[in-house]
Amino acid sequence: MDQDSERARLVDAHWANLVQRVQMVMPIADELRCDGMLHWEPYCKIRAADTNQEKMREFYKVLHSGGDQVKSAFYSRLEKHEPSLFRALGSTGHHTHSEKTHSSEIHKYKNQIRREYQYVIEYNSLPGEHVLLSERYIQPLILRKHRDRKEREEEIRSSGESFQQVLSSRSSGDSVQLSSLFDPDDSGISPSSVILQGNSGNGKSFTVQKIMMDWASGDLYKGRFDIVFHLKCKEINRIPGEKSLVEILSCSCSLTSDEISQILQQSPEKVLVVIDGFDELKLTQDINDTSAHTDLLQKARPVDTLCALLRGRILPESFLLVSSRSTATDTLSKLLKGPQRFSEIMGFSEKGVEEYFRKFFQKKKLFREAYTYVKANETLITACSIPVICWIICTTIQERFKYGANKTSGLETTTSIYVDFVCTLLEHHCQSLSQSMIPTLLRSLGQLAERGMQEQQVLLDEKSVNETISDPDGNPFLCKFLFKRRIYQETMFSFMHLSFQEFFCALYYVLLDEEESLRKLLMDSSSKPRFAAMVQFAFGLLNKDVRLTLEEHGLLIRPKTQAHLKEWILEKVKGFSLCSEAVFIVLHCLCELHEEDFVKEAMGSWKRIDLHGHFLRRTDFCALLYCSQCCQSCEGISILYLSSEYLSMILPELHKFKEASLTILDPSDSDLGELIYALTRGQTLSSQRVCVSTFISLDLSIIKEPSSICIKIVLLRYPDLESFSLTFPHSEILNIDWTRLFQIIHRWDLDALLSVLHSFSNLKKMEMSVKCLTEKLSVWILQMSQNCPILTELTLDAGILQEDAIEILQTSNTRPTCMMTFFGSICNKQFKKYPHYDLDFWSRLKDHQSNCCQKVKILLNNQGFSMETL
């Protein structure tokens, strides 16, 4: 008895129960009507029936007239929509021996998939080492939309936060999950074939492995596909002789050819074949051969058999999911049966990158340190959208953590990460390329990159690419795009991102031995800002470890090239000052070079680093931090718009600068307190001056002298007190709670502030600037002189000296041992009517000062009191 007859018999045997218990009548009817097994008139009668029982009785008329084929279709829909009822009726006990056997075979096959696909072998895994797939896989961003030329350019050129914003705008409404790849579109059309396009390293094979694992675990395509096969084009290339489709499938799984043949013939419409790496398939010249090849058991060259499957000549009812790089997608689409659906793996979103780091490091502290550091580098965080680069970076940082190295100074440079990525693709995606051909390939990529840089193009025309690259379609470093242009298609190429174009251009230049080309590179960096990143890559390629890696692939950077580039840096820094753009270029070049001895030499020649012209990006600040760590001392540094985060990072290195001018954005009281502590600890220079502006409340100056430290605070919005400076011996500065002092200042309470200052008993010198010397302030000053036994000088500059305040100083029985000096103006009687000295008073005083006030200087010490006019 065939399958349809057996299923029809089971439907007839259980019909009485089915009439009473089936609830999903209309979904089953809808599917049968879509399949052409239920005409409109009986469908309307079923829908019009009041109860499910009446609907089922109308249904039986259709099943009876349709025969075994329609009953078999009803049986399969019933199994799908009413699984619990299906099991309750004991229908599984009536399966044919063949069905039970197939179910058992598929169950064993799923177990095999779960065992083999649950872990991954990483590029650096030793024999027997592996990592669980669940610890590495992150759902990439998958789009099913072709982007136009403008959108592609925007994606390639953007970086950092702007790159993530571009990805976010693309994903809005167009991103898909793995579970919905085969869902009907807005027109109700379900694809028979899905193209999964992605650049090299973007995670196509990883995604395919995830699909296989989830299907075998019952988490994906349950009820849609009874069996999923996985074919790797790289392995198909190695299959000898002639093979049928069932033989090729048996090579990739634990099922025999006979078992596969029976399964495919039983339910071909529930078969999914996943074909991974179409771009690696070695297609023959006669790919468009139209000879018939429709039999599952017919033998041919494996590539021809696979092409027959792709065309739908073999197993036309099955579904296909084919992954490929963009350079082969146009060939694939012409070969693949329809209806087709295009989808593209874009790599990781910002959230995906963060989640990957979280899974990789597991420990929260390590994750946070690693992710924060990489996020600071605009180029690296952009490149992290490529999963392989994300893995390279995490592996590198993990090694640093493992051996306790400082992650900031020890982490591989941006250039070294790009070199590692290039080497990974050469080893795993260019296996047909001999070692002797690699230098030629990389130089040709460099020439192509240079042309794009000179012409400011990231999308390169097909003619130029073919003139430079021998096999662009087989090149893993290039992407290929088709764009609509009026009534025809235009083919364009690009590098995966602008940063890769800059990298290959830099590689091309440093490999040249002509001095003219090298000078051209340096000239471009001065006159064309777009060449700055390329120059930084060039210095990164001079790094000793990077050079050794390049030499392993037959690429030699000549010593003369290294010398010229280093001389250029030294000439830059020996100048008294550099424009902001040049400062950033030099800092990044030194950071990429990452040779501590040379960085020390360059920093030792740099008189002053002036960064007042621009906001610092995270990348800029990290470069500055590395160079600061390498230098022993520097004359001065100016930084504008320094965040609290950057301040805490630079504090350990700030003592190396004899002068520093910092503008801090909205610092906290603890930030200011920590700044003073950091600059007054043991590791200090003999002399140093640090000036800090906060824009809002105060300016702070820290002046270090051989035996003392002066802290000067200018109050920007205080009603009475304008500024004060405190000089302490070195030994006393750390005993003061500076954070509390700044907290009191920001309370705008003069009495509280004077009380705190009064507690500083070890003052050596003090200066104050006030709007008015009052009687109360005079008393406080005399008390200070008694409370501070080592005080030698106290200077007060006031706008107005009240007569009562002067009288207290003159008649006091207390004569300070220190020298007190007071500067200010004495008001004549005309201004006595303004006893409260309100705000209007100060404007009037300014207007009439020459006529109404007399400038005086008062001296007070243990010898007595004196006053003179100025």
mmCIF file of N, CA, C and O in Angstrom, residues 9 64 82 203-204 206 258 275 293 295 303 379 413 418 429 550 605 617 622 681 713 742 756-757 765 844:
data_model
loop_
_atom_site.group_PDB
_atom_site.id
_atom_site.type_symbol
_atom_site.label_atom_id
_atom_site.label_comp_id
_atom_site.label_asym_id
_atom_site.label_seq_id
_atom_site.Cartn_x
_atom_site.Cartn_y
_atom_site.Cartn_z
ATOM 1 N N ARG A 9 -6.693 5.589 4.444
ATOM 2 C CA ARG A 9 -7.313 4.563 5.281
ATOM 3 C C ARG A 9 -7.401 5.018 6.727
ATOM 4 O O ARG A 9 -8.421 4.808 7.403
ATOM 5 N N HIS A 64 -14.033 12.794 0.264
ATOM 6 C CA HIS A 64 -14.557 11.575 -0.369
ATOM 7 C C HIS A 64 -14.472 11.687 -1.893
ATOM 8 O O HIS A 64 -14.102 10.726 -2.583
ATOM 9 N N GLU A 82 -3.020 19.833 14.481
ATOM 10 C CA GLU A 82 -3.645 19.185 15.645
ATOM 11 C C GLU A 82 -2.728 18.074 16.176
ATOM 12 O O GLU A 82 -3.130 16.900 16.244
ATOM 13 N N GLY A 203 30.440 35.831 8.900
ATOM 14 C CA GLY A 203 29.723 34.837 9.687
ATOM 15 C C GLY A 203 28.718 33.993 8.931
ATOM 16 O O GLY A 203 27.776 33.467 9.531
ATOM 17 N N LYS A 204 28.907 33.829 7.611
ATOM 18 C CA LYS A 204 27.957 33.016 6.834
ATOM 19 C C LYS A 204 27.984 31.563 7.300
ATOM 20 O O LYS A 204 26.936 30.968 7.581
ATOM 21 N N PHE A 206 29.155 30.337 10.068
ATOM 22 C CA PHE A 206 28.722 30.293 11.467
ATOM 23 C C PHE A 206 27.196 30.262 11.537
ATOM 24 O O PHE A 206 26.590 29.501 12.308
ATOM 25 N N ASP A 258 20.794 4.902 0.290
ATOM 26 C CA ASP A 258 19.456 4.309 0.212
ATOM 27 C C ASP A 258 18.489 5.005 1.155
ATOM 28 O O ASP A 258 17.331 5.285 0.797
ATOM 29 N N ILE A 275 23.412 25.061 1.292
ATOM 30 C CA ILE A 275 24.645 24.984 0.507
ATOM 31 C C ILE A 275 25.537 26.152 0.930
ATOM 32 O O ILE A 275 25.200 27.320 0.700
ATOM 33 N N HIS A 293 19.062 16.563 -16.373
ATOM 34 C CA HIS A 293 19.645 15.843 -15.237
ATOM 35 C C HIS A 293 18.635 15.974 -14.104
ATOM 36 O O HIS A 293 18.663 16.915 -13.329
ATOM 37 N N ASP A 295 17.252 13.029 -12.261
ATOM 38 C CA ASP A 295 17.107 11.839 -11.424
ATOM 39 C C ASP A 295 17.974 11.947 -10.178
ATOM 40 O O ASP A 295 19.154 12.318 -10.263
ATOM 41 N N VAL A 303 29.980 18.838 -9.221
ATOM 42 C CA VAL A 303 29.600 20.234 -9.456
ATOM 43 C C VAL A 303 28.369 20.298 -10.351
ATOM 44 O O VAL A 303 27.447 21.106 -10.120
ATOM 45 N N THR A 379 38.138 53.090 14.737
ATOM 46 C CA THR A 379 38.383 52.165 13.631
ATOM 47 C C THR A 379 38.107 50.735 14.047
ATOM 48 O O THR A 379 37.462 49.964 13.325
ATOM 49 N N THR A 413 48.127 46.803 17.959
ATOM 50 C CA THR A 413 47.675 48.038 17.331
ATOM 51 C C THR A 413 46.549 47.753 16.348
ATOM 52 O O THR A 413 46.290 46.610 15.975
ATOM 53 N N TYR A 418 44.379 44.401 11.636
ATOM 54 C CA TYR A 418 44.064 44.302 10.211
ATOM 55 C C TYR A 418 44.991 43.304 9.518
ATOM 56 O O TYR A 418 44.558 42.556 8.627
ATOM 57 N N HIS A 429 40.603 31.403 3.188
ATOM 58 C CA HIS A 429 39.706 31.724 2.077
ATOM 59 C C HIS A 429 40.445 31.831 0.742
ATOM 60 O O HIS A 429 39.828 32.192 -0.265
ATOM 61 N N LEU A 550 54.496 40.084 7.957
ATOM 62 C CA LEU A 550 54.485 40.351 6.520
ATOM 63 C C LEU A 550 55.583 39.579 5.804
ATOM 64 O O LEU A 550 55.389 39.074 4.687
ATOM 65 N N SER A 605 61.600 65.142 22.184
ATOM 66 C CA SER A 605 61.883 66.298 21.319
ATOM 67 C C SER A 605 60.695 67.240 21.195
ATOM 68 O O SER A 605 60.814 68.310 20.599
ATOM 69 N N ARG A 617 38.361 62.856 20.305
ATOM 70 C CA ARG A 617 37.627 61.606 20.192
ATOM 71 C C ARG A 617 38.301 60.581 21.105
ATOM 72 O O ARG A 617 39.434 60.770 21.553
ATOM 73 N N CYS A 622 43.205 57.948 23.398
ATOM 74 C CA CYS A 622 43.978 56.725 23.645
ATOM 75 C C CYS A 622 45.382 56.844 23.066
ATOM 76 O O CYS A 622 46.359 56.365 23.657
ATOM 77 N N ARG A 681 51.332 63.769 44.697
ATOM 78 C CA ARG A 681 51.923 62.569 45.283
ATOM 79 C C ARG A 681 53.415 62.538 45.009
ATOM 80 O O ARG A 681 53.970 63.402 44.338
ATOM 81 N N ILE A 713 42.471 79.107 43.509
ATOM 82 C CA ILE A 713 41.108 78.853 43.050
ATOM 83 C C ILE A 713 40.450 80.194 42.729
ATOM 84 O O ILE A 713 40.351 81.069 43.596
ATOM 85 N N PHE A 742 35.818 71.570 47.909
ATOM 86 C CA PHE A 742 35.072 71.928 46.703
ATOM 87 C C PHE A 742 33.568 71.794 46.922
ATOM 88 O O PHE A 742 32.776 72.551 46.354
ATOM 89 N N VAL A 756 36.150 76.522 56.919
ATOM 90 C CA VAL A 756 37.032 75.442 56.444
ATOM 91 C C VAL A 756 38.457 75.957 56.288
ATOM 92 O O VAL A 756 39.418 75.309 56.714
ATOM 93 N N LEU A 757 38.608 77.142 55.694
ATOM 94 C CA LEU A 757 39.947 77.703 55.513
ATOM 95 C C LEU A 757 40.632 77.940 56.859
ATOM 96 O O LEU A 757 41.852 77.789 56.997
ATOM 97 N N LYS A 765 51.559 80.330 52.990
ATOM 98 C CA LYS A 765 51.189 81.611 52.393
ATOM 99 C C LYS A 765 49.709 81.561 52.028
ATOM 100 O O LYS A 765 49.159 80.499 51.784
ATOM 101 N N ARG A 844 28.337 101.619 40.219
ATOM 102 C CA ARG A 844 28.550 103.038 40.518
ATOM 103 C C ARG A 844 30.005 103.310 40.891
ATOM 104 O O ARG A 844 30.588 104.314 40.501
#
